[in-house]
XYZ file of C-alpha atoms in Angstrom:
343
model
C -10.466 -42.550 -8.659
C -11.705 -40.982 -5.241
C -13.113 -37.618 -5.161
C -13.411 -35.100 -2.078
C -15.975 -32.190 -2.012
C -15.020 -28.718 -0.590
C -16.635 -25.860 -0.022
C -14.575 -22.365 0.207
C -15.279 -19.878 3.145
C -13.255 -16.859 1.712
C -16.527 -15.037 1.569
C -16.095 -11.593 -0.264
C -13.035 -12.358 -1.588
C -14.047 -15.111 -4.117
C -17.193 -15.717 -5.948
C -16.982 -19.729 -5.437
C -17.209 -19.135 -1.191
C -19.927 -16.300 -1.952
C -22.228 -18.263 -4.133
C -21.382 -22.038 -1.839
C -20.308 -23.822 -4.520
C -19.402 -27.169 -3.906
C -15.879 -28.129 -5.334
C -14.542 -31.541 -5.830
C -10.985 -32.352 -5.897
C -9.099 -36.181 -6.569
C -7.824 -37.974 -3.626
C -4.062 -37.165 -3.203
C -4.537 -33.404 -4.731
C -4.516 -30.192 -3.206
C -7.586 -30.083 -1.029
C -7.877 -25.665 -1.982
C -10.604 -23.592 -4.044
C -9.720 -23.703 -7.871
C -10.410 -19.785 -7.662
C -8.563 -18.360 -4.895
C -6.398 -20.848 -3.513
C -7.432 -20.891 -0.459
C -7.754 -24.707 1.863
C -11.417 -25.436 1.282
C -13.541 -26.960 4.166
C -14.422 -30.778 3.993
C -18.046 -31.844 3.238
C -18.807 -35.248 4.813
C -20.497 -37.555 3.238
C -21.378 -34.872 0.612
C -22.448 -36.188 -3.307
C -21.739 -33.349 -6.346
C -24.244 -31.506 -6.764
C -25.886 -31.503 -3.380
C -28.628 -29.636 -1.819
C -27.627 -29.524 1.212
C -27.983 -25.970 2.728
C -25.131 -23.727 4.398
C -25.117 -21.205 6.877
C -25.679 -17.555 6.225
C -22.293 -16.032 5.678
C -21.468 -13.788 8.516
C -21.732 -9.898 8.062
C -17.862 -8.278 7.322
C -16.790 -7.763 10.750
C -17.195 -11.474 11.784
C -15.530 -12.545 9.016
C -12.472 -10.176 9.723
C -12.356 -11.302 13.044
C -12.336 -14.813 12.509
C -9.582 -15.083 10.112
C -7.807 -13.319 12.198
C -8.104 -14.768 15.220
C -7.465 -17.737 13.914
C -4.477 -16.619 11.571
C -2.724 -15.417 14.492
C -3.609 -18.945 16.984
C -2.140 -20.530 13.647
C 0.959 -18.754 13.340
C 1.671 -19.076 17.296
C 1.016 -22.596 16.957
C 3.257 -22.971 14.288
C 5.855 -21.214 15.225
C 6.026 -23.483 18.437
C 7.473 -26.193 16.318
C 5.893 -29.626 17.937
C 8.570 -31.813 16.129
C 11.431 -31.565 13.869
C 10.185 -31.120 10.457
C 8.663 -27.832 11.948
C 11.211 -25.825 13.497
C 10.662 -21.993 13.973
C 13.505 -19.296 12.776
C 15.895 -20.032 16.146
C 16.454 -16.138 15.495
C 12.413 -15.439 16.313
C 11.764 -17.822 19.101
C 9.511 -14.984 20.775
C 8.480 -18.239 23.147
C 11.574 -17.194 25.104
C 11.952 -13.722 24.719
C 11.723 -10.869 27.793
C 12.147 -7.553 28.860
C 14.102 -6.373 31.554
C 10.758 -6.111 33.702
C 10.375 -9.864 33.359
C 7.599 -9.586 31.084
C 7.646 -12.156 28.589
C 6.516 -10.806 24.665
C 4.479 -13.648 23.532
C 4.265 -12.369 19.977
C 5.919 -9.511 17.334
C 3.943 -7.506 14.560
C 5.777 -5.239 12.641
C 4.435 -3.722 9.375
C 1.356 -1.702 7.804
C -0.094 1.476 9.504
C -3.356 0.427 7.723
C -3.589 -2.906 9.940
C -1.366 -1.954 13.420
C -2.836 1.293 14.361
C -5.816 0.037 15.492
C -7.503 -3.424 14.416
C -4.263 -5.859 15.241
C -4.216 -3.979 19.058
C -8.014 -5.148 19.282
C -6.697 -8.919 18.078
C -3.962 -8.735 20.096
C -6.134 -7.952 23.323
C -9.089 -10.339 22.257
C -6.370 -13.010 21.714
C -4.434 -12.634 25.044
C -8.107 -12.330 26.698
C -8.868 -16.261 24.777
C -5.631 -17.334 26.498
C -6.727 -16.224 30.679
C -4.568 -13.268 30.543
C -6.044 -10.881 33.299
C -4.993 -6.929 33.273
C -5.077 -6.489 29.560
C -3.917 -2.951 28.810
C -2.069 -1.108 25.925
C 0.707 1.440 25.892
C 2.198 3.883 23.272
C 5.973 3.073 23.323
C 7.704 4.879 20.972
C 6.267 6.525 17.213
C 3.888 3.842 15.645
C 4.481 1.216 18.385
C 2.146 0.274 20.498
C 2.139 -2.820 23.536
C -0.590 -5.113 24.870
C 0.325 -6.172 27.823
C -1.266 -8.504 30.482
C -1.109 -10.883 33.083
C -1.265 -14.921 32.950
C -0.873 -17.390 35.485
C 0.854 -14.900 38.056
C 3.486 -13.869 34.953
C 3.429 -10.542 32.741
C 2.813 -11.549 28.894
C 2.637 -8.944 25.804
C 2.598 -8.768 22.293
C 4.542 -5.796 20.678
C 3.546 -4.094 17.708
C 5.523 -1.425 15.392
C 3.308 0.343 12.495
C 5.875 1.472 10.626
C 4.670 0.749 7.110
C 4.116 -2.968 5.183
C 7.613 -2.445 3.481
C 8.820 -2.637 7.253
C 6.584 -5.701 7.298
C 9.135 -7.348 5.264
C 12.626 -6.433 6.547
C 11.260 -6.904 9.919
C 11.065 -10.854 8.812
C 14.205 -10.776 7.236
C 15.504 -9.234 10.225
C 14.550 -12.003 12.577
C 13.240 -9.107 14.749
C 9.208 -9.742 14.449
C 7.326 -12.978 13.440
C 4.258 -11.850 11.558
C 4.572 -9.112 8.656
C 1.337 -6.794 8.544
C 0.814 -5.597 4.598
C -1.472 -3.244 3.290
C -0.161 -4.857 -0.495
C 0.808 -8.090 -1.303
C 3.994 -8.798 -1.159
C 6.517 -7.897 -3.803
C 8.094 -10.728 -5.865
C 11.652 -9.272 -5.076
C 10.601 -8.969 -1.299
C 9.710 -12.921 -1.430
C 12.686 -14.315 -3.032
C 14.764 -11.935 -0.742
C 12.929 -14.100 2.641
C 12.990 -16.887 0.334
C 16.793 -16.853 0.004
C 16.954 -16.608 3.715
C 15.085 -19.788 4.601
C 12.080 -17.942 5.644
C 9.572 -19.783 3.319
C 7.154 -18.823 -0.008
C 5.754 -16.218 1.415
C 3.248 -16.588 -1.624
C 1.839 -19.727 -0.520
C -1.574 -20.382 1.348
C 0.560 -21.014 4.644
C 2.049 -18.127 4.616
C 0.053 -15.627 3.220
C -3.056 -15.053 4.873
C -6.190 -12.438 4.036
C -6.604 -10.744 7.158
C -9.602 -8.243 5.400
C -10.551 -5.609 2.822
C -10.033 -2.171 3.120
C -10.499 0.636 0.431
C -8.386 3.766 -0.542
C -10.175 6.984 0.682
C -9.681 10.364 -1.248
C -10.147 13.151 1.195
C -10.735 16.313 1.316
C -10.999 19.632 3.909
C -15.164 19.432 4.702
C -15.364 23.140 3.074
C -13.935 21.826 -0.023
C -16.983 21.866 -2.498
C -16.122 18.747 -4.314
C -17.618 15.896 -4.481
C -16.539 13.042 -7.095
C -13.314 12.989 -8.733
C -12.375 10.177 -11.969
C -8.941 8.545 -10.792
C -7.778 10.505 -14.176
C -8.465 13.655 -11.918
C -7.078 12.451 -8.577
C -3.994 11.207 -10.653
C -3.818 14.811 -11.895
C -3.902 16.758 -8.972
C -1.168 14.238 -7.274
C 1.188 14.144 -10.012
C 0.808 18.166 -10.186
C -0.343 18.305 -13.726
C -3.842 19.299 -12.813
C -5.333 22.966 -13.556
C -7.803 24.689 -11.985
C -8.014 24.327 -7.986
C -4.751 25.059 -6.096
C -4.207 21.802 -4.242
C -2.080 21.036 -1.367
C -1.424 17.506 -1.944
C -0.661 15.271 1.341
C 0.080 11.438 0.879
C 1.519 8.647 2.951
C 5.458 7.987 3.000
C 7.526 5.228 -0.203
C 7.159 2.464 3.171
C 3.744 2.505 3.474
C 1.271 -0.418 1.229
C -1.107 2.469 0.813
C 0.846 4.689 -0.981
C 1.596 1.528 -2.908
C -1.609 1.004 -3.995
C -2.189 4.424 -4.032
C 0.796 4.887 -6.826
C -0.233 1.875 -8.542
C -3.929 2.527 -9.479
C -4.135 5.972 -9.589
C 0.061 7.569 -9.922
C 0.740 5.339 -12.695
C 4.546 5.754 -14.474
C 3.899 9.495 -13.078
C 5.888 10.675 -9.991
C 4.038 11.913 -6.894
C 4.399 16.097 -7.033
C 7.247 16.930 -5.864
C 5.385 19.885 -3.095
C 3.278 16.275 -1.601
C 3.860 16.670 2.434
C 4.460 13.080 3.593
C 3.250 11.016 7.053
C 4.194 7.744 8.260
C 0.700 7.823 10.535
C -2.551 8.015 8.921
C -4.178 10.105 11.503
C -1.836 12.949 11.126
C -2.250 12.735 7.310
C -6.124 13.434 7.904
C -5.280 16.355 10.957
C -3.350 18.363 8.304
C -5.966 17.692 5.617
C -9.101 18.328 8.247
C -6.744 21.808 8.674
C -6.571 23.030 4.840
C -9.071 24.105 2.954
C -7.010 23.559 -0.529
C -5.630 19.894 1.145
C -6.340 16.727 -0.571
C -4.983 13.568 0.583
C -5.718 9.433 0.941
C -5.744 6.793 4.125
C -7.544 3.536 4.330
C -10.973 3.825 5.328
C -11.051 3.512 8.692
C -8.470 6.679 9.495
C -11.444 9.157 7.533
C -12.704 10.610 11.007
C -12.915 14.311 10.487
C -12.294 15.116 6.462
C -14.751 14.522 3.486
C -14.686 11.639 1.410
C -15.121 12.047 -1.745
C -17.316 9.410 -4.696
C -14.528 8.465 -6.951
C -14.913 6.961 -11.112
C -13.398 4.747 -13.374
C -13.862 6.187 -16.759
C -17.119 6.030 -17.878
C -18.467 4.973 -14.445
C -20.400 6.115 -12.130
C -18.596 7.761 -8.892
C -18.555 5.085 -5.881
C -18.248 6.301 -2.062
C -15.701 3.316 0.154
C -18.007 2.210 2.342
C -18.547 -1.554 3.411
C -21.028 -2.904 0.871
C -18.395 -1.466 -2.459
C -15.468 -2.223 -0.653
C -16.173 -5.621 0.039
C -17.793 -6.249 -3.320
C -14.329 -4.683 -4.418
C -16.442 -2.830 -6.550
C -14.988 0.659 -5.875
C -12.127 1.307 -7.584
C -9.572 1.477 -4.972
C -10.966 -1.375 -2.860
C -7.478 -3.613 -1.517
C -6.750 -6.665 0.376
C -4.905 -6.423 3.820
C -2.127 -9.744 4.675
C -0.716 -10.922 7.382
C 2.785 -12.600 6.683
C 4.515 -15.705 8.334
């Protein structure tokens, strides 16, 4: 039987990609990585065990930008529906959406504040520039909502971004108020089942779920706090309200947050968050609150730690680690997580 050869390029997320291992697949079989199930890059004319050299892996930032930009182009192209077998949801045909001012909405994204507050607006600006738009700028339109606008061929165009939490990615996809969902956690089985029932496809499939990048949930305290490290068990006790000693003031993301879902799963487990915790929709507001409170402790995505002290976290019996590019990229930091785009 004829074989096809390929390599995974899911660098930082898949060991077969990081080791640049060649993989073989029978003709007709899904041409995807055996480990992460992402599509393989074909190696034309190579044989199994070939000594062909690969280019050095790109640095993490470049990988993330390439994945994100490629994903956004893929989603937009896919929604254009080039033939009868690939039609967009008729309730979400963003190509004809326009505001009262005549601005055409090219794309609508909804979900994670971690992704939508800064990363996606920056990607949207670059995406519009790549399409030839000029006069590109962003503006707050209320709450955690941003509009990235520009002019293309003399006509105003825009990308709308609503970052109210990962859970809203799936409710917005469900009611056709967005084209791409942003989530700082993997889609839940119940959410995927609901969207499948609504004929929106299998959002756990390779074509519907894309890893945008890696992040670390950072545990932060006030800069005057002498604490430098804690175990996951100690952090869990503080946020559950069962820790003795210091009079902690707990700050946490709200229930729609994928960051909170990750923290609850990895740290709290079956325990409930202490009832006195102050909750936030915006990570920046949470950090500001911790920065003002000498007894404050909270958790946010790694990009939002400025103004607070990040403490090292350890699992039982292991050395404590600070979240940074290296510890998150290798997923050795205990609270590392993946960020996703869903369509």
